[in-house]
XYZ file of C-alpha atoms in Angstrom:
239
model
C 111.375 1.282 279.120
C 112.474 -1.837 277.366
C 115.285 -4.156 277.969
C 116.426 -6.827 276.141
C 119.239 -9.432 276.169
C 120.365 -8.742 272.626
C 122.572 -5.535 272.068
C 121.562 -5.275 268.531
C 117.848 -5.657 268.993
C 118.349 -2.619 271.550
C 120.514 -0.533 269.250
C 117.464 -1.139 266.971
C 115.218 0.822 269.751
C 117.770 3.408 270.412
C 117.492 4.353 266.326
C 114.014 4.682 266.692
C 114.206 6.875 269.898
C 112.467 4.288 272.394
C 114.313 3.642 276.141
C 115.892 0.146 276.086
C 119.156 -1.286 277.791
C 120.757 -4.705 277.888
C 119.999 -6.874 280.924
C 119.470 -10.644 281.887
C 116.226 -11.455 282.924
C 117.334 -13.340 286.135
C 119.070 -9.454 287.234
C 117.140 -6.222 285.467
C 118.989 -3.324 286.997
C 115.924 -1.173 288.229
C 114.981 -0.215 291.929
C 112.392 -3.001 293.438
C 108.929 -1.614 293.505
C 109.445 0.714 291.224
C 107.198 -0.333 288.338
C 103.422 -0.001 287.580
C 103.165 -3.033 284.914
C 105.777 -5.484 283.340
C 105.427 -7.345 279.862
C 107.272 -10.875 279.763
C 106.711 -11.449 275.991
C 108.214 -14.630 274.530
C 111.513 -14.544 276.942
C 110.653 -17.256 280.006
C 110.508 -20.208 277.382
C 114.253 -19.813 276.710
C 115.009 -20.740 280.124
C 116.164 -24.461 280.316
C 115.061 -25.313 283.836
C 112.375 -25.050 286.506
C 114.659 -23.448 288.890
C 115.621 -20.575 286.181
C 111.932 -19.856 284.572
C 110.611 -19.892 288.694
C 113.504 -17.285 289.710
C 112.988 -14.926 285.842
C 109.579 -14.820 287.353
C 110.072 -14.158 290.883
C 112.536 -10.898 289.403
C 109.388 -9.624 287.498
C 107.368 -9.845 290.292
C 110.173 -7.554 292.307
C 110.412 -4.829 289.970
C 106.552 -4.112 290.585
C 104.710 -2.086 293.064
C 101.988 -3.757 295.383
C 99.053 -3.916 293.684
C 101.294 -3.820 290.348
C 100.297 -6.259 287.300
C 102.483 -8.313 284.702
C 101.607 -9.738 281.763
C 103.453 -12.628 280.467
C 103.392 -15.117 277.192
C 105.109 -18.432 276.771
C 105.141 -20.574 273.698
C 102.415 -23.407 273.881
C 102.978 -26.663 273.684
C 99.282 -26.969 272.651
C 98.897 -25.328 268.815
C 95.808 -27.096 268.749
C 93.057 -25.955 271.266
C 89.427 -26.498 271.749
C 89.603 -27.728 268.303
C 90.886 -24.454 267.080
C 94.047 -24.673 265.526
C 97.027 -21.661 266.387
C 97.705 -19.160 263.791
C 101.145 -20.721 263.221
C 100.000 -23.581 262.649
C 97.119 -22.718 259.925
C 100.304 -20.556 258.089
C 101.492 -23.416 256.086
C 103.837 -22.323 252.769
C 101.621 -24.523 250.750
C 103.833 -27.193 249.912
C 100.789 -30.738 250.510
C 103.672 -32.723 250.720
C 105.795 -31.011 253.228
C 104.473 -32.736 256.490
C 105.028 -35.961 255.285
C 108.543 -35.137 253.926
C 108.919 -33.103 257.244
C 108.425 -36.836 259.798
C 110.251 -38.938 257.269
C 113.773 -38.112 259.836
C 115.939 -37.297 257.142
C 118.533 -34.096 256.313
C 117.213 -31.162 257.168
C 115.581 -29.243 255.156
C 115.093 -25.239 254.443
C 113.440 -23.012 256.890
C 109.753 -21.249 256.731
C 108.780 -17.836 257.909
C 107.997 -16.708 261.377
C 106.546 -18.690 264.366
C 104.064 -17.064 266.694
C 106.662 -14.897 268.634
C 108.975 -14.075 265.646
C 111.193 -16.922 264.827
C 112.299 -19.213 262.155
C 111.466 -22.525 262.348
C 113.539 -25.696 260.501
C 111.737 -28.062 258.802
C 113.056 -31.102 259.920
C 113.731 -33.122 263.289
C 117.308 -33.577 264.323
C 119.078 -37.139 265.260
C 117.058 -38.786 267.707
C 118.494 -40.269 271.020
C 121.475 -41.899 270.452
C 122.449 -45.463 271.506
C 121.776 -47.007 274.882
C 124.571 -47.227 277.059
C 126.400 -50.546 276.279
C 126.889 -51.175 280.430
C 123.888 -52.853 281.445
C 123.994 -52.367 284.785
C 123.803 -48.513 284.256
C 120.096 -47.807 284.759
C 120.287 -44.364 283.009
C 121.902 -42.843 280.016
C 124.345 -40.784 280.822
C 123.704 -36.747 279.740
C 125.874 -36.769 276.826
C 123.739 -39.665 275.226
C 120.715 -37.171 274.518
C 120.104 -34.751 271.712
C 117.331 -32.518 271.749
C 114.917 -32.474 268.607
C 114.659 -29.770 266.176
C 111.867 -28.416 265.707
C 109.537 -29.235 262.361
C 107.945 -26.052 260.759
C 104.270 -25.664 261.276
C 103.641 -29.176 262.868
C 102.369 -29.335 266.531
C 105.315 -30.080 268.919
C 106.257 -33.520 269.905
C 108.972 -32.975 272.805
C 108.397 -29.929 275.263
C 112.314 -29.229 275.327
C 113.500 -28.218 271.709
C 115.593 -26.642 269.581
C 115.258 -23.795 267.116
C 116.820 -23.048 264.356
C 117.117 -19.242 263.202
C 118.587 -18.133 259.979
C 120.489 -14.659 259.883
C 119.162 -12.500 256.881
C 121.737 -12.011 254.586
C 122.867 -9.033 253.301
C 124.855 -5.715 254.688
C 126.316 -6.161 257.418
C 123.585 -4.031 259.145
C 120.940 -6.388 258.277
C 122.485 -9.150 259.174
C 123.193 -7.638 262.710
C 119.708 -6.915 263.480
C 118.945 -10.808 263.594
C 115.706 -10.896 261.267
C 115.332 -13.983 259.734
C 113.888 -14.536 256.171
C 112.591 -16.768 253.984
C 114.970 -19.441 252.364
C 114.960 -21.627 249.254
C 116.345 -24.609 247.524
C 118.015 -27.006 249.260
C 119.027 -27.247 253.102
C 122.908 -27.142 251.597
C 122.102 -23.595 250.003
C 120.719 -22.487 252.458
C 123.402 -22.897 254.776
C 125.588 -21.092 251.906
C 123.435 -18.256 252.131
C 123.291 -17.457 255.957
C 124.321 -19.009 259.102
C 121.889 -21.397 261.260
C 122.160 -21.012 264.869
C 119.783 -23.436 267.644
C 117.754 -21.475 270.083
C 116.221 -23.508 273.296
C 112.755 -23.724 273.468
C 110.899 -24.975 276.730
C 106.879 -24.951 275.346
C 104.628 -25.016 278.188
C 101.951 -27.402 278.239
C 98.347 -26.307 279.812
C 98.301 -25.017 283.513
C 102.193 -25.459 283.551
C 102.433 -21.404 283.789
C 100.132 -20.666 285.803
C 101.181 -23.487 288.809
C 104.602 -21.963 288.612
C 103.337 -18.302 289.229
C 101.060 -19.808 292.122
C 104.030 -21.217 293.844
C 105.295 -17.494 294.250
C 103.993 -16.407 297.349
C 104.205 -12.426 296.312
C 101.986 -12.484 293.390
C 98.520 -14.222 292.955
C 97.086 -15.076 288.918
C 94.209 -12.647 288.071
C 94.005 -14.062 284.946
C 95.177 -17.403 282.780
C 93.837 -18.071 279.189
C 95.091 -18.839 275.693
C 95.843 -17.034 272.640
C 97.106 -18.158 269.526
C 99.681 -21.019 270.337
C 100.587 -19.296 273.708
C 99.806 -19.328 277.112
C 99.193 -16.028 278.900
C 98.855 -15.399 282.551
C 98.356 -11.478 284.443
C 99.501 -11.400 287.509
C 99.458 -8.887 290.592
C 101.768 -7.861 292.895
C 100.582 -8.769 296.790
C-alpha cells in the first residue's frame, strides 16, 4: 500500500488500480507493528529541520514489525563521488555554455528535465543574502534577512538547504493536475507564460548525515548505508 501527501499523485494510483491514501509522513494512519518493510523514497529531504526529518523517521520505524526493514533515499549533497559523477549530473541538455551562464547570478533562466528523484530543476541561483543588518550591535541577522538559493540545473549543490523550482505541464486540465513537469524553452519570461513555477524545499544530505540520524533512534539499528546515484541510502531494522 502506498501513501502519499499529494491527492492527485494518489488519484493517479487509484486509476491504475494500486492501494494508496493521503497521509503526512510525521502521522501515517496504520496500526504500529503492522508492517513487514517500508520504502522512504525521496520524501525525508523535504523536511526543513532536524527535529522533523528525526521524528518522519522515528514514524517509519513504528509502522514496522520487530525484525522489520526500511529502505530509505535522500537527495545527496555529494553528485560527485569517488570520482564518479551522479547520473544527474552527467545528463546535461548540451548547451557548453550553460554552466557558465548558469553562476553568472543573473534572471533566471528556463528549466531542464528531471533530477534524480523526478523533479525539475531551474537553471539559475536566486538573490543571495540580503543586506546586513544596519544595527551594529545586533550580532545576527535577523530571519527575514535570508533567502534560500535556487537551485542551478545539473551543477553540484552549493548550500545544503535549497529551493526547487517545478514547472506544471501545461495542457488539459488533467495533465496539469497530475504535477509532471516538462521540458521548457525560450526565455525564463515564456516560460512563466506557459506554466506556473512553484519552490519546493530541499534539505540534501551530506555523507554520514543519514545514517547518524537513524543511529540516534534507539528502536532501529543501520544494516546497511551506501550510495547510489546522487543519493544516500540507508536499510534499517526494526529492534
Amino acid at each position: 500500500i502506498g501513501c502519499d501527501r499529494s491527492k492527485n499523485l494518489v488519484d493517479i494510483c487509484g486509476e491504475k488500480h494500486f492501494q494508496a491514501f493521503v497521509c503526512d509522513a510525521l502521522s501515517v494512519p496504520i496500526r504500529s507493528g503492522s508492517c513487514d518493510a517500508c520504502i522512504s523514497i525521496a520524501v525525508i529531504h523535504h523536511f526543513s529541520t532536524a527535529e522533523r526529518r528525526v521524528a518522519t523517521i522515528r514514524e517509519l520505524a513504528r509502522l514496522l514489525r520487530p525484525g522489520g526493514s526500511a529502505l530509505i533515499y535522500v537527495w545527496a549533497m555529494e553528485q560527485e563521488y569517488k570520482n564518479q559523477k551522479s547520473k544527474y549530473l552527467k545528463e546535461k541538455n548540451g548547451n557548453k555554455n550553460k554552466d557558465k551562464e548558469m553562476n553568472t547570478g543573473a534572471a533566471q533562466r528556463p528549466l531542464s528535465d528531471q533530477g534524480p528523484e523526478n523533479s525539475s530543476q531551474d537553471s539559475a541561483w536566486s538573490d543571495q543574502l540580503l543586506n546586513d543588518s544596519k544595527d551594529e550591535n545586533c550580532g545576527a541577522k535577523p530571519a527575514a534577512d535570508f533567502r534560500l538559493p535556487v537551485h542551478t540545473n545539473r551543477t553540484s549543490f552549493h548550500s545544503q538547504d535549497l529551493l526547487v523550482p517545478w514547472h506544471l505541464k501545461g495542457g488539459t486540465k488533467k495533465k496539469e493536475e497530475s504535477l509532471d513537469t516538462e521540458l521548457v524553452s525560450g526565455s525564463f519570461k515564456e516560460s512563466q507564460e506557459l506554466s506556473p513555477v512553484f519552490h519546493r524545499y530541499y534539505h540534501v544530505f551530506c555523507e554520514g548525515e543519514l545514517e547518524a540520524v537513524c543511529r540516534s533512534l534507539d528502536c532501529v539499528r543501520v544494516q546497511k548505508s551506501y550510495y547510489d546515484q546522487g543519493n544516500w541510502c540507508v536499510i534499517l531494522e526494526k529492534l
